[in-house]
Amino acid sequence: MTTVRFPVLVQAELRLILRERLTRAILAALLVALCLAAWTGAGRVASERAALAQAAVDTDRVVRDARAAHERYAKPSPIKLNYWQDPTDAFGYMTYFMTAYAVKPPTPLAAFAAGQSDVQPAIMRASFGFSTVFDDTAYEPGSTARLRLGPFDLAFVLVYLVPLAVIALAGTRLSSEHDSGILRMIASQPVGPRRVASAKFGAVALVAITAVLGGTALALIVSGALGAFDGWEGTLALLAAALAAYVVLWVSACALVASLWRGGVAALAILVLAWACVTVALPSTLGLAVEVLAPTPSRIAAIDASRQAQVRFYTGEEGARITAAWLTGKIPKALSRPGLAELPEIKRLARDAFYDEALAGYRDAARDHTRAVAAWSRRLAILSPATVLARALEMAAGTDAERHSAFLEASAAYRRDLRAFFEPRILAQALNPTPVCQGCPSRLDFNAYDAVPAFVPSVPRAAAEHQALVALSCLIAGTLLLTAMAYRRLSGWPA
């Protein structure tokens, strides 16, 4: 008898798989899920871009209004104008008129994963004073029901539903033949179990990879979720390779379970249990481990410290002494100017500086915690195929917690830059309170609106590409391990 060639076996298995109604139903359901997830992701990204565009419009509008006010108030008038109503006053503009935003723009691949973007905003308005106990106080989570249910995005479909589709396609290969007795007839032919298993599961892998990658590309194109790549082609290619490796890993798991020769029902039960462990139980356990390894500092203690700082500044003469000490440090000759320390703008600057110093330790502890969480998450993610792929998708989308932590730090640094820009101008104004225009209702000593520092956003393409490469390497290693175990067990037909 002549040994059947391997390509002939693969072609026969492909025809058999594609003729099955179950295959068409599974692939159709998967395509619908991918299209729905891509559509929701495209809508989320569009809303973020609209919010960023509106922020830019608001910033331009404030500058135009300030310039118009500068021209309008540059004429003598009996109108009485308080400092908080005067955009030509440096302190008034900074505290009451300026609209400055720190922004986290979506990446070209933002539609892949929502991450924590529903509770971690992509835009934050710069604010000063006691409202900034934490860097993340500008949050508006929205509907609690939506937060509880979580986003239905491409990452959810690819990480959780694709393995179920693969199990439905490949879970009973060889096992069903064993149950029906056909395996004896196959074993009587001049072909070994390794060749038969390779053909069967190889055909499933070809169908599944084509369906998953093609369906994802089609869903992204139809939904309009992809824009200009701007150099992200390499990251997208690595993600596609990682996704293909993820599919093959589950096909290899099906082959390994089939080599146990336990029958179709037992094979499906084992695979579903493995799916639950890999995609649900293990990531949850890793999350608990991160909480233990990087304990969260008490926010209540920070809030109490904020309250104590307020009480100390506004009780008795302590606030006056703090203001005088701060002013003397900035302007040594301030002691010769009576009443200078009583100006509201001086009190405000001194209060904010005192407040920042009082809470610096708590802010540093919170930032150290976020860095520790990111570091442990990065290390532990490789222990589960689901977490390592999900992390790669979130970093490519720019919705991962590590990027948001860096965004919060950049936002805090931006507030410091704004204060450093306005502080010398406010002090100069306090030292020379005479209006620039005699008889004009406003000071007219500030018109450097275009010189106000702008936030420089960061789009971490290199980090996303690195994580995609890490995910690809881990998934290939896991696939090779499962394949080697299945290959070893399939050395002979069952007795």
Tab-separated table of C-alpha atoms in Angstrom:
chain	number	residue	atom	x	y	z
A	1	MET	CA	0.000	0.000	0.000
A	2	THR	CA	1.184	3.508	-0.849
A	3	THR	CA	1.543	6.144	1.898
A	4	VAL	CA	-0.803	9.065	1.343
A	5	ARG	CA	1.029	12.308	0.716
A	6	PHE	CA	0.630	14.996	3.363
A	7	PRO	CA	-0.624	17.787	0.998
A	8	VAL	CA	-3.386	15.452	-0.176
A	9	LEU	CA	-4.441	14.845	3.414
A	10	VAL	CA	-4.505	18.597	4.156
A	11	GLN	CA	-6.595	19.326	1.057
A	12	ALA	CA	-9.051	16.597	1.991
A	13	GLU	CA	-9.376	17.965	5.533
A	14	LEU	CA	-9.865	21.515	4.225
A	15	ARG	CA	-12.707	20.373	1.960
A	16	LEU	CA	-14.274	18.471	4.846
A	17	ILE	CA	-14.047	21.420	7.264
A	18	LEU	CA	-15.379	23.980	4.803
A	19	ARG	CA	-18.348	21.764	3.886
A	20	GLU	CA	-19.525	21.500	7.488
A	21	ARG	CA	-22.442	23.722	8.446
A	22	LEU	CA	-21.033	24.141	11.925
A	23	THR	CA	-17.873	25.678	10.478
A	24	ARG	CA	-19.842	28.243	8.489
A	25	ALA	CA	-22.013	29.082	11.504
A	26	ILE	CA	-18.994	29.563	13.778
A	27	LEU	CA	-17.154	31.742	11.275
A	28	ALA	CA	-20.255	33.832	10.577
A	29	ALA	CA	-20.835	34.423	14.293
A	30	LEU	CA	-17.179	35.357	14.749
A	31	LEU	CA	-17.328	37.819	11.846
A	32	VAL	CA	-20.437	39.470	13.300
A	33	ALA	CA	-18.730	39.799	16.682
A	34	LEU	CA	-15.615	41.310	15.083
A	35	CYS	CA	-17.654	43.829	13.083
A	36	LEU	CA	-19.689	44.868	16.127
A	37	ALA	CA	-16.545	45.240	18.241
A	38	ALA	CA	-14.792	47.273	15.542
A	39	TRP	CA	-17.859	49.496	15.179
A	40	THR	CA	-17.970	50.231	18.913
A	41	GLY	CA	-14.228	50.862	18.916
A	42	ALA	CA	-14.513	53.252	15.989
A	43	GLY	CA	-17.271	55.159	17.789
A	44	ARG	CA	-15.183	55.429	20.950
A	45	VAL	CA	-12.157	56.705	19.046
A	46	ALA	CA	-14.300	59.191	17.122
A	47	SER	CA	-15.705	60.589	20.370
A	48	GLU	CA	-12.191	60.955	21.815
A	49	ARG	CA	-10.988	62.787	18.719
A	50	ALA	CA	-14.050	65.031	18.831
A	51	ALA	CA	-13.317	65.870	22.474
A	52	LEU	CA	-9.716	66.718	21.613
A	53	ALA	CA	-10.850	68.895	18.722
A	54	GLN	CA	-13.332	70.676	20.993
A	55	ALA	CA	-10.570	71.303	23.533
A	56	ALA	CA	-8.443	72.905	20.816
A	57	VAL	CA	-11.426	75.050	19.782
A	58	ASP	CA	-11.994	76.145	23.393
A	59	THR	CA	-8.329	77.081	23.797
A	60	ASP	CA	-8.365	79.172	20.612
A	61	ARG	CA	-11.636	80.821	21.623
A	62	VAL	CA	-10.274	81.893	25.009
A	63	VAL	CA	-7.191	83.402	23.384
A	64	ARG	CA	-9.309	85.296	20.843
A	65	ASP	CA	-11.609	86.602	23.579
A	66	ALA	CA	-8.617	87.681	25.669
A	67	ARG	CA	-7.115	89.571	22.741
A	68	ALA	CA	-10.446	91.249	22.028
A	69	ALA	CA	-10.726	92.245	25.704
A	70	HIS	CA	-7.169	93.597	25.583
A	71	GLU	CA	-8.157	95.915	22.740
A	72	ARG	CA	-11.504	96.840	24.302
A	73	TYR	CA	-10.035	97.747	27.692
A	74	ALA	CA	-7.146	99.732	26.200
A	75	LYS	CA	-9.252	102.898	26.294
A	76	PRO	CA	-9.923	105.104	29.328
A	77	SER	CA	-13.250	104.210	30.895
A	78	PRO	CA	-14.968	104.675	34.280
A	79	ILE	CA	-15.796	100.939	34.389
A	80	LYS	CA	-14.565	99.185	37.535
A	81	LEU	CA	-12.927	95.861	36.618
A	82	ASN	CA	-11.895	93.348	39.282
A	83	TYR	CA	-8.774	91.263	38.775
A	84	TRP	CA	-10.766	88.063	38.286
A	85	GLN	CA	-12.638	89.737	35.421
A	86	ASP	CA	-9.486	90.969	33.702
A	87	PRO	CA	-7.865	88.654	31.104
A	88	THR	CA	-5.118	91.272	30.620
A	89	ASP	CA	-4.014	90.619	34.196
A	90	ALA	CA	-1.561	87.695	34.432
A	91	PHE	CA	-3.122	86.286	37.601
A	92	GLY	CA	-6.686	86.822	36.387
A	93	TYR	CA	-5.957	85.126	33.077
A	94	MET	CA	-4.221	82.134	34.684
A	95	THR	CA	-6.870	81.408	37.317
A	96	TYR	CA	-10.139	82.418	35.640
A	97	PHE	CA	-9.744	82.542	31.871
A	98	MET	CA	-6.943	80.272	30.703
A	99	THR	CA	-8.110	77.026	29.102
A	100	ALA	CA	-5.151	74.671	28.941
A	101	TYR	CA	-5.518	70.928	28.431
A	102	ALA	CA	-3.284	67.926	28.836
A	103	VAL	CA	-4.286	65.453	26.148
A	104	LYS	CA	-3.682	61.776	25.397
A	105	PRO	CA	-4.444	61.406	21.685
A	106	PRO	CA	-5.550	58.004	20.368
A	107	THR	CA	-3.044	55.988	18.390
A	108	PRO	CA	-3.739	54.833	14.803
A	109	LEU	CA	-4.608	51.410	16.314
A	110	ALA	CA	-6.816	52.783	19.107
A	111	ALA	CA	-9.870	50.808	17.952
A	112	PHE	CA	-8.268	47.513	19.000
A	113	ALA	CA	-8.772	47.879	22.744
A	114	ALA	CA	-10.737	50.168	25.039
A	115	GLY	CA	-8.573	49.275	28.034
A	116	GLN	CA	-9.509	51.517	30.950
A	117	SER	CA	-10.348	54.507	28.760
A	118	ASP	CA	-13.923	54.550	30.054
A	119	VAL	CA	-12.616	55.567	33.499
A	120	GLN	CA	-9.287	57.122	32.473
A	121	PRO	CA	-9.978	60.189	30.322
A	122	ALA	CA	-7.865	61.208	27.371
A	123	ILE	CA	-8.155	64.906	28.211
A	124	MET	CA	-7.655	66.841	31.455
A	125	ARG	CA	-7.936	70.558	32.011
A	126	ALA	CA	-5.057	72.078	33.937
A	127	SER	CA	-6.156	73.243	37.376
A	128	PHE	CA	-4.386	74.572	40.432
A	129	GLY	CA	-4.744	74.623	44.180
A	130	PHE	CA	-6.488	72.327	46.616
A	131	SER	CA	-8.401	70.477	43.906
A	132	THR	CA	-5.267	68.629	42.822
A	133	VAL	CA	-4.792	66.234	45.729
A	134	PHE	CA	-4.319	63.480	43.152
A	135	ASP	CA	-3.370	63.613	39.500
A	136	ASP	CA	-6.518	61.691	38.539
A	137	THR	CA	-9.185	63.998	40.001
A	138	ALA	CA	-10.567	65.145	36.638
A	139	TYR	CA	-12.460	61.915	36.026
A	140	GLU	CA	-16.108	61.594	35.065
A	141	PRO	CA	-16.731	57.828	34.816
A	142	GLY	CA	-20.287	58.110	33.498
A	143	SER	CA	-22.749	55.244	33.658
A	144	THR	CA	-21.937	52.752	36.416
A	145	ALA	CA	-23.845	50.048	34.534
A	146	ARG	CA	-21.557	50.445	31.533
A	147	LEU	CA	-18.510	50.320	33.774
A	148	ARG	CA	-19.781	47.103	35.351
A	149	LEU	CA	-20.413	45.435	32.005
A	150	GLY	CA	-17.162	46.616	30.473
A	151	PRO	CA	-16.460	47.534	26.859
A	152	PHE	CA	-17.186	45.164	24.000
A	153	ASP	CA	-14.092	45.779	21.912
A	154	LEU	CA	-11.879	43.896	19.511
A	155	ALA	CA	-9.559	42.878	22.339
A	156	PHE	CA	-12.452	41.092	24.067
A	157	VAL	CA	-13.365	39.210	20.892
A	158	LEU	CA	-9.783	38.306	20.014
A	159	VAL	CA	-8.679	37.299	23.507
A	160	TYR	CA	-11.829	35.559	24.778
A	161	LEU	CA	-14.069	34.562	21.872
A	162	VAL	CA	-11.498	33.463	19.292
A	163	PRO	CA	-10.276	30.575	21.519
A	164	LEU	CA	-13.862	29.383	21.904
A	165	ALA	CA	-14.282	29.461	18.131
A	166	VAL	CA	-11.081	27.438	17.703
A	167	ILE	CA	-12.245	24.936	20.314
A	168	ALA	CA	-15.570	24.577	18.520
A	169	LEU	CA	-13.736	23.933	15.238
A	170	ALA	CA	-10.915	21.686	16.459
A	171	GLY	CA	-11.991	20.384	19.847
A	172	THR	CA	-13.410	17.082	18.589
A	173	ARG	CA	-10.945	16.364	15.766
A	174	LEU	CA	-9.696	12.777	16.194
A	175	SER	CA	-11.842	12.466	19.340
A	176	SER	CA	-15.060	12.174	17.343
A	177	GLU	CA	-13.446	9.579	15.075
A	178	HIS	CA	-12.429	7.673	18.194
A	179	ASP	CA	-16.020	7.724	19.496
A	180	SER	CA	-17.546	6.612	16.190
A	181	GLY	CA	-15.041	3.825	15.532
A	182	ILE	CA	-13.722	5.425	12.336
A	183	LEU	CA	-10.326	5.776	13.996
A	184	ARG	CA	-9.801	2.003	13.634
A	185	MET	CA	-10.311	2.274	9.904
A	186	ILE	CA	-7.887	5.207	9.688
A	187	ALA	CA	-5.335	3.284	11.768
A	188	SER	CA	-5.527	0.394	9.321
A	189	GLN	CA	-4.204	2.625	6.533
A	190	PRO	CA	-0.472	3.121	5.861
A	191	VAL	CA	-0.356	6.455	7.693
A	192	GLY	CA	0.741	7.311	11.218
A	193	PRO	CA	-1.191	9.288	13.824
A	194	ARG	CA	1.242	12.199	13.626
A	195	ARG	CA	0.608	12.669	9.909
A	196	VAL	CA	-3.162	12.406	10.323
A	197	ALA	CA	-3.207	14.781	13.305
A	198	SER	CA	-0.939	17.260	11.505
A	199	ALA	CA	-3.273	17.281	8.509
A	200	LYS	CA	-6.435	17.643	10.582
A	201	PHE	CA	-5.216	20.341	12.938
A	202	GLY	CA	-3.128	22.053	10.276
A	203	ALA	CA	-6.246	22.455	8.143
A	204	VAL	CA	-8.138	23.894	11.106
A	205	ALA	CA	-5.260	26.301	11.777
A	206	LEU	CA	-5.311	27.518	8.176
A	207	VAL	CA	-9.070	28.098	8.269
A	208	ALA	CA	-8.990	29.764	11.696
A	209	ILE	CA	-6.035	32.067	10.950
A	210	THR	CA	-7.564	33.142	7.638
A	211	ALA	CA	-10.938	33.768	9.270
A	212	VAL	CA	-9.578	35.664	12.288
A	213	LEU	CA	-7.065	37.860	10.457
A	214	GLY	CA	-9.312	38.387	7.441
A	215	GLY	CA	-12.366	39.031	9.590
A	216	THR	CA	-10.483	41.523	11.776
A	217	ALA	CA	-9.137	43.389	8.742
A	218	LEU	CA	-12.572	43.440	7.124
A	219	ALA	CA	-14.217	44.677	10.331
A	220	LEU	CA	-11.672	47.482	10.723
A	221	ILE	CA	-12.026	48.545	7.097
A	222	VAL	CA	-15.836	48.485	7.098
A	223	SER	CA	-16.082	50.374	10.406
A	224	GLY	CA	-13.556	52.999	9.306
A	225	ALA	CA	-11.626	52.491	12.545
A	226	LEU	CA	-8.205	52.665	10.903
A	227	GLY	CA	-6.736	55.961	9.815
A	228	ALA	CA	-3.247	56.916	8.692
A	229	PHE	CA	-0.716	54.506	10.175
A	230	ASP	CA	2.015	57.157	10.579
A	231	GLY	CA	4.778	54.605	11.036
A	232	TRP	CA	2.694	52.011	12.917
A	233	GLU	CA	2.837	49.436	10.106
A	234	GLY	CA	5.474	47.395	11.940
A	235	THR	CA	3.388	47.276	15.115
A	236	LEU	CA	0.329	46.186	13.134
A	237	ALA	CA	2.313	43.429	11.422
A	238	LEU	CA	3.618	42.163	14.771
A	239	LEU	CA	0.083	42.184	16.210
A	240	ALA	CA	-1.173	40.173	13.233
A	241	ALA	CA	1.631	37.650	13.736
A	242	ALA	CA	0.904	37.465	17.479
A	243	LEU	CA	-2.784	36.910	16.787
A	244	ALA	CA	-1.947	34.112	14.333
A	245	ALA	CA	0.325	32.549	16.966
A	246	TYR	CA	-2.497	32.826	19.515
A	247	VAL	CA	-4.818	30.913	17.164
A	248	VAL	CA	-2.206	28.219	16.512
A	249	LEU	CA	-1.567	27.917	20.260
A	250	TRP	CA	-5.215	26.969	20.839
A	251	VAL	CA	-5.154	24.589	17.887
A	252	SER	CA	-2.082	22.966	19.457
A	253	ALA	CA	-3.961	22.720	22.753
A	254	CYS	CA	-6.774	20.919	20.922
A	255	ALA	CA	-4.243	18.523	19.394
A	256	LEU	CA	-2.710	17.836	22.799
A	257	VAL	CA	-6.108	17.086	24.336
A	258	ALA	CA	-6.984	14.859	21.375
A	259	SER	CA	-3.831	12.842	22.050
A	260	LEU	CA	-5.338	11.805	25.395
A	261	TRP	CA	-7.907	9.690	23.464
A	262	ARG	CA	-10.673	10.456	25.974
A	263	GLY	CA	-13.506	10.964	23.506
A	264	GLY	CA	-15.269	14.042	22.154
A	265	VAL	CA	-17.239	15.042	25.250
A	266	ALA	CA	-14.234	14.739	27.545
A	267	ALA	CA	-12.049	16.655	25.068
A	268	LEU	CA	-14.493	19.569	24.916
A	269	ALA	CA	-14.827	19.611	28.716
A	270	ILE	CA	-11.053	19.715	29.162
A	271	LEU	CA	-10.633	22.462	26.573
A	272	VAL	CA	-13.390	24.659	27.986
A	273	LEU	CA	-11.913	24.251	31.457
A	274	ALA	CA	-8.486	25.174	30.080
A	275	TRP	CA	-10.014	28.242	28.395
A	276	ALA	CA	-11.589	29.325	31.691
A	277	CYS	CA	-8.303	28.882	33.525
A	278	VAL	CA	-6.146	30.649	30.931
A	279	THR	CA	-8.462	33.575	30.131
A	280	VAL	CA	-10.320	34.106	33.425
A	281	ALA	CA	-8.850	32.383	36.472
A	282	LEU	CA	-5.153	32.928	35.776
A	283	PRO	CA	-5.451	36.655	34.838
A	284	SER	CA	-7.586	37.232	37.941
A	285	THR	CA	-4.976	35.486	40.076
A	286	LEU	CA	-2.231	37.564	38.502
A	287	GLY	CA	-4.234	40.714	39.258
A	288	LEU	CA	-4.486	39.704	42.912
A	289	ALA	CA	-0.758	38.996	42.937
A	290	VAL	CA	-0.024	42.489	41.615
A	291	GLU	CA	-2.129	43.995	44.409
A	292	VAL	CA	-0.144	42.032	46.990
A	293	LEU	CA	3.239	42.824	45.451
A	294	ALA	CA	2.408	46.540	44.987
A	295	PRO	CA	0.004	47.553	47.780
A	296	THR	CA	-2.049	50.670	47.165
A	297	PRO	CA	-1.164	53.648	49.391
A	298	SER	CA	-4.013	55.127	51.400
A	299	ARG	CA	-5.891	57.856	49.563
A	300	ILE	CA	-7.747	58.640	52.791
A	301	ALA	CA	-4.441	59.589	54.417
A	302	ALA	CA	-3.660	61.932	51.516
A	303	ILE	CA	-7.095	63.542	51.737
A	304	ASP	CA	-6.648	63.988	55.502
A	305	ALA	CA	-3.247	65.585	54.916
A	306	SER	CA	-4.899	67.948	52.428
A	307	ARG	CA	-7.499	68.902	55.011
A	308	GLN	CA	-4.826	69.511	57.623
A	309	ALA	CA	-2.865	71.703	55.203
A	310	GLN	CA	-5.958	73.808	54.539
A	311	VAL	CA	-6.697	74.145	58.240
A	312	ARG	CA	-3.102	75.134	58.971
A	313	PHE	CA	-3.024	77.785	56.241
A	314	TYR	CA	-6.356	79.379	57.075
A	315	THR	CA	-6.214	79.168	60.891
A	316	GLY	CA	-4.856	82.088	62.918
A	317	GLU	CA	-1.639	83.727	61.801
A	318	GLU	CA	-0.086	80.614	60.304
A	319	GLY	CA	-1.191	81.487	56.781
A	320	ALA	CA	0.315	84.961	57.047
A	321	ARG	CA	3.642	83.554	58.236
A	322	ILE	CA	3.673	80.975	55.412
A	323	THR	CA	2.907	83.673	52.843
A	324	ALA	CA	5.561	86.023	54.204
A	325	ALA	CA	8.194	83.269	54.210
A	326	TRP	CA	7.352	82.255	50.638
A	327	LEU	CA	7.366	85.866	49.421
A	328	THR	CA	10.680	86.620	51.095
A	329	GLY	CA	12.193	83.597	49.392
A	330	LYS	CA	11.024	84.851	46.017
A	331	ILE	CA	11.606	88.582	46.562
A	332	PRO	CA	14.133	89.390	49.316
A	333	LYS	CA	13.156	93.076	49.371
A	334	ALA	CA	9.488	92.224	49.925
A	335	LEU	CA	9.754	93.067	53.643
A	336	SER	CA	10.178	96.717	52.714
A	337	ARG	CA	6.848	96.680	50.857
A	338	PRO	CA	4.066	96.668	53.458
A	339	GLY	CA	0.819	95.107	52.319
A	340	LEU	CA	2.440	93.118	49.525
A	341	ALA	CA	1.865	89.844	51.330
A	342	GLU	CA	-1.835	90.671	51.693
A	343	LEU	CA	-2.511	90.720	47.963
A	344	PRO	CA	-4.856	87.857	46.922
A	345	GLU	CA	-2.566	86.710	44.124
A	346	ILE	CA	0.407	86.484	46.498
A	347	LYS	CA	-1.642	84.516	49.014
A	348	ARG	CA	-2.799	82.178	46.272
A	349	LEU	CA	0.705	81.478	44.991
A	350	ALA	CA	2.036	80.956	48.517
A	351	ARG	CA	-0.875	78.688	49.386
A	352	ASP	CA	-0.364	76.517	46.327
A	353	ALA	CA	3.370	76.211	46.983
A	354	PHE	CA	2.717	75.269	50.617
A	355	TYR	CA	0.091	72.794	49.563
A	356	ASP	CA	2.359	71.132	46.996
A	357	GLU	CA	5.113	70.751	49.571
A	358	ALA	CA	2.723	69.318	52.193
A	359	LEU	CA	1.369	66.676	49.795
A	360	ALA	CA	4.546	65.922	47.843
A	361	GLY	CA	5.175	62.697	49.757
A	362	TYR	CA	1.678	61.392	49.117
A	363	ARG	CA	1.859	62.219	45.411
A	364	ASP	CA	5.267	60.560	45.140
A	365	ALA	CA	3.907	57.463	46.886
A	366	ALA	CA	0.989	57.296	44.450
A	367	ARG	CA	3.309	57.635	41.455
A	368	ASP	CA	5.702	55.032	42.829
A	369	HIS	CA	2.733	52.701	43.236
A	370	THR	CA	1.614	53.124	39.633
A	371	ARG	CA	5.162	52.458	38.438
A	372	ALA	CA	5.383	49.334	40.604
A	373	VAL	CA	2.020	48.095	39.327
A	374	ALA	CA	3.132	48.634	35.734
A	375	ALA	CA	6.416	46.814	36.346
A	376	TRP	CA	4.792	43.789	38.013
A	377	SER	CA	2.046	43.668	35.388
A	378	ARG	CA	4.667	43.644	32.666
A	379	ARG	CA	6.503	40.740	34.323
A	380	LEU	CA	3.483	38.629	35.216
A	381	ALA	CA	1.624	39.126	31.931
A	382	ILE	CA	3.838	36.588	30.159
A	383	LEU	CA	2.478	33.810	32.406
A	384	SER	CA	-0.844	33.729	30.521
A	385	PRO	CA	-1.342	33.807	26.747
A	386	ALA	CA	-4.504	35.858	27.251
A	387	THR	CA	-2.850	38.556	29.357
A	388	VAL	CA	0.207	38.906	27.148
A	389	LEU	CA	-1.948	39.330	24.020
A	390	ALA	CA	-4.378	41.687	25.783
A	391	ARG	CA	-1.472	43.808	26.992
A	392	ALA	CA	-0.046	44.005	23.460
A	393	LEU	CA	-3.421	45.096	22.075
A	394	GLU	CA	-3.920	47.727	24.786
A	395	MET	CA	-0.439	49.177	24.310
A	396	ALA	CA	-0.957	49.326	20.547
A	397	ALA	CA	-4.266	51.095	21.182
A	398	GLY	CA	-2.641	53.436	23.722
A	399	THR	CA	-5.245	52.585	26.367
A	400	ASP	CA	-2.998	50.654	28.745
A	401	ALA	CA	-2.554	51.674	32.378
A	402	GLU	CA	1.170	52.285	31.925
A	403	ARG	CA	0.606	54.964	29.303
A	404	HIS	CA	-2.063	56.594	31.435
A	405	SER	CA	0.301	56.687	34.400
A	406	ALA	CA	2.875	58.458	32.245
A	407	PHE	CA	0.125	60.803	31.043
A	408	LEU	CA	-0.748	61.731	34.631
A	409	GLU	CA	2.888	62.482	35.399
A	410	ALA	CA	3.172	64.587	32.247
A	411	SER	CA	-0.014	66.448	33.252
A	412	ALA	CA	1.467	67.264	36.668
A	413	ALA	CA	4.685	68.447	35.022
A	414	TYR	CA	2.621	70.599	32.652
A	415	ARG	CA	0.900	72.312	35.570
A	416	ARG	CA	4.307	73.082	37.031
A	417	ASP	CA	5.412	74.543	33.696
A	418	LEU	CA	2.351	76.776	33.582
A	419	ARG	CA	2.959	77.976	37.120
A	420	ALA	CA	6.624	78.654	36.339
A	421	PHE	CA	5.509	80.705	33.329
A	422	PHE	CA	2.952	82.837	35.171
A	423	GLU	CA	4.589	83.206	38.584
A	424	PRO	CA	7.311	85.771	37.648
A	425	ARG	CA	4.764	87.792	35.690
A	426	ILE	CA	2.344	87.819	38.620
A	427	LEU	CA	5.111	88.864	41.008
A	428	ALA	CA	6.202	91.643	38.658
A	429	GLN	CA	2.592	92.804	38.498
A	430	ALA	CA	2.363	92.831	42.308
A	431	LEU	CA	5.529	94.889	42.593
A	432	ASN	CA	4.246	97.421	40.063
A	433	PRO	CA	0.446	97.623	40.453
A	434	THR	CA	0.042	100.768	38.329
A	435	PRO	CA	-2.082	100.132	35.197
A	436	VAL	CA	-0.179	100.387	31.941
A	437	CYS	CA	-2.852	102.674	30.526
A	438	GLN	CA	-3.826	105.625	32.721
A	439	GLY	CA	-7.579	105.606	33.218
A	440	CYS	CA	-8.085	102.240	31.561
A	441	PRO	CA	-10.260	99.746	33.454
A	442	SER	CA	-7.747	96.884	33.131
A	443	ARG	CA	-4.046	96.421	33.771
A	444	LEU	CA	-3.025	95.589	30.174
A	445	ASP	CA	0.277	94.160	31.437
A	446	PHE	CA	-0.237	90.674	30.036
A	447	ASN	CA	-0.697	89.795	26.385
A	448	ALA	CA	1.677	86.847	25.955
A	449	TYR	CA	-1.196	84.502	25.139
A	450	ASP	CA	0.681	82.693	22.393
A	451	ALA	CA	3.697	82.194	24.664
A	452	VAL	CA	1.735	80.185	27.243
A	453	PRO	CA	3.290	76.683	27.295
A	454	ALA	CA	1.336	74.053	25.386
A	455	PHE	CA	1.122	70.415	26.395
A	456	VAL	CA	3.230	68.117	24.230
A	457	PRO	CA	1.446	64.749	23.902
A	458	SER	CA	3.316	61.480	23.671
A	459	VAL	CA	2.397	58.529	21.456
A	460	PRO	CA	4.569	55.575	22.581
A	461	ARG	CA	4.936	53.662	19.326
A	462	ALA	CA	8.273	52.076	20.299
A	463	ALA	CA	6.828	50.660	23.542
A	464	ALA	CA	3.808	49.248	21.688
A	465	GLU	CA	6.030	47.615	19.082
A	466	HIS	CA	8.235	46.118	21.785
A	467	GLN	CA	5.250	44.666	23.651
A	468	ALA	CA	3.843	43.192	20.430
A	469	LEU	CA	7.203	41.502	19.857
A	470	VAL	CA	7.192	40.182	23.427
A	471	ALA	CA	3.685	38.802	22.953
A	472	LEU	CA	4.654	37.160	19.678
A	473	SER	CA	7.705	35.524	21.262
A	474	CYS	CA	5.746	34.222	24.258
A	475	LEU	CA	2.932	32.849	22.121
A	476	ILE	CA	5.336	31.133	19.739
A	477	ALA	CA	7.137	29.571	22.713
A	478	GLY	CA	3.849	28.327	24.164
A	479	THR	CA	2.758	26.967	20.796
A	480	LEU	CA	6.020	25.080	20.290
A	481	LEU	CA	5.747	23.595	23.774
A	482	LEU	CA	2.187	22.336	23.250
A	483	THR	CA	3.019	21.082	19.762
A	484	ALA	CA	6.029	19.170	21.032
A	485	MET	CA	3.962	17.555	23.794
A	486	ALA	CA	1.220	16.563	21.334
A	487	TYR	CA	3.787	15.253	18.819
A	488	ARG	CA	5.371	13.069	21.467
A	489	ARG	CA	2.057	11.609	22.598
A	490	LEU	CA	0.933	10.881	19.039
A	491	SER	CA	3.723	8.366	18.458
A	492	GLY	CA	1.202	5.551	17.954
A	493	TRP	CA	-2.475	4.745	17.642
A	494	PRO	CA	-4.399	3.951	20.844
A	495	ALA	CA	-4.843	0.300	21.680
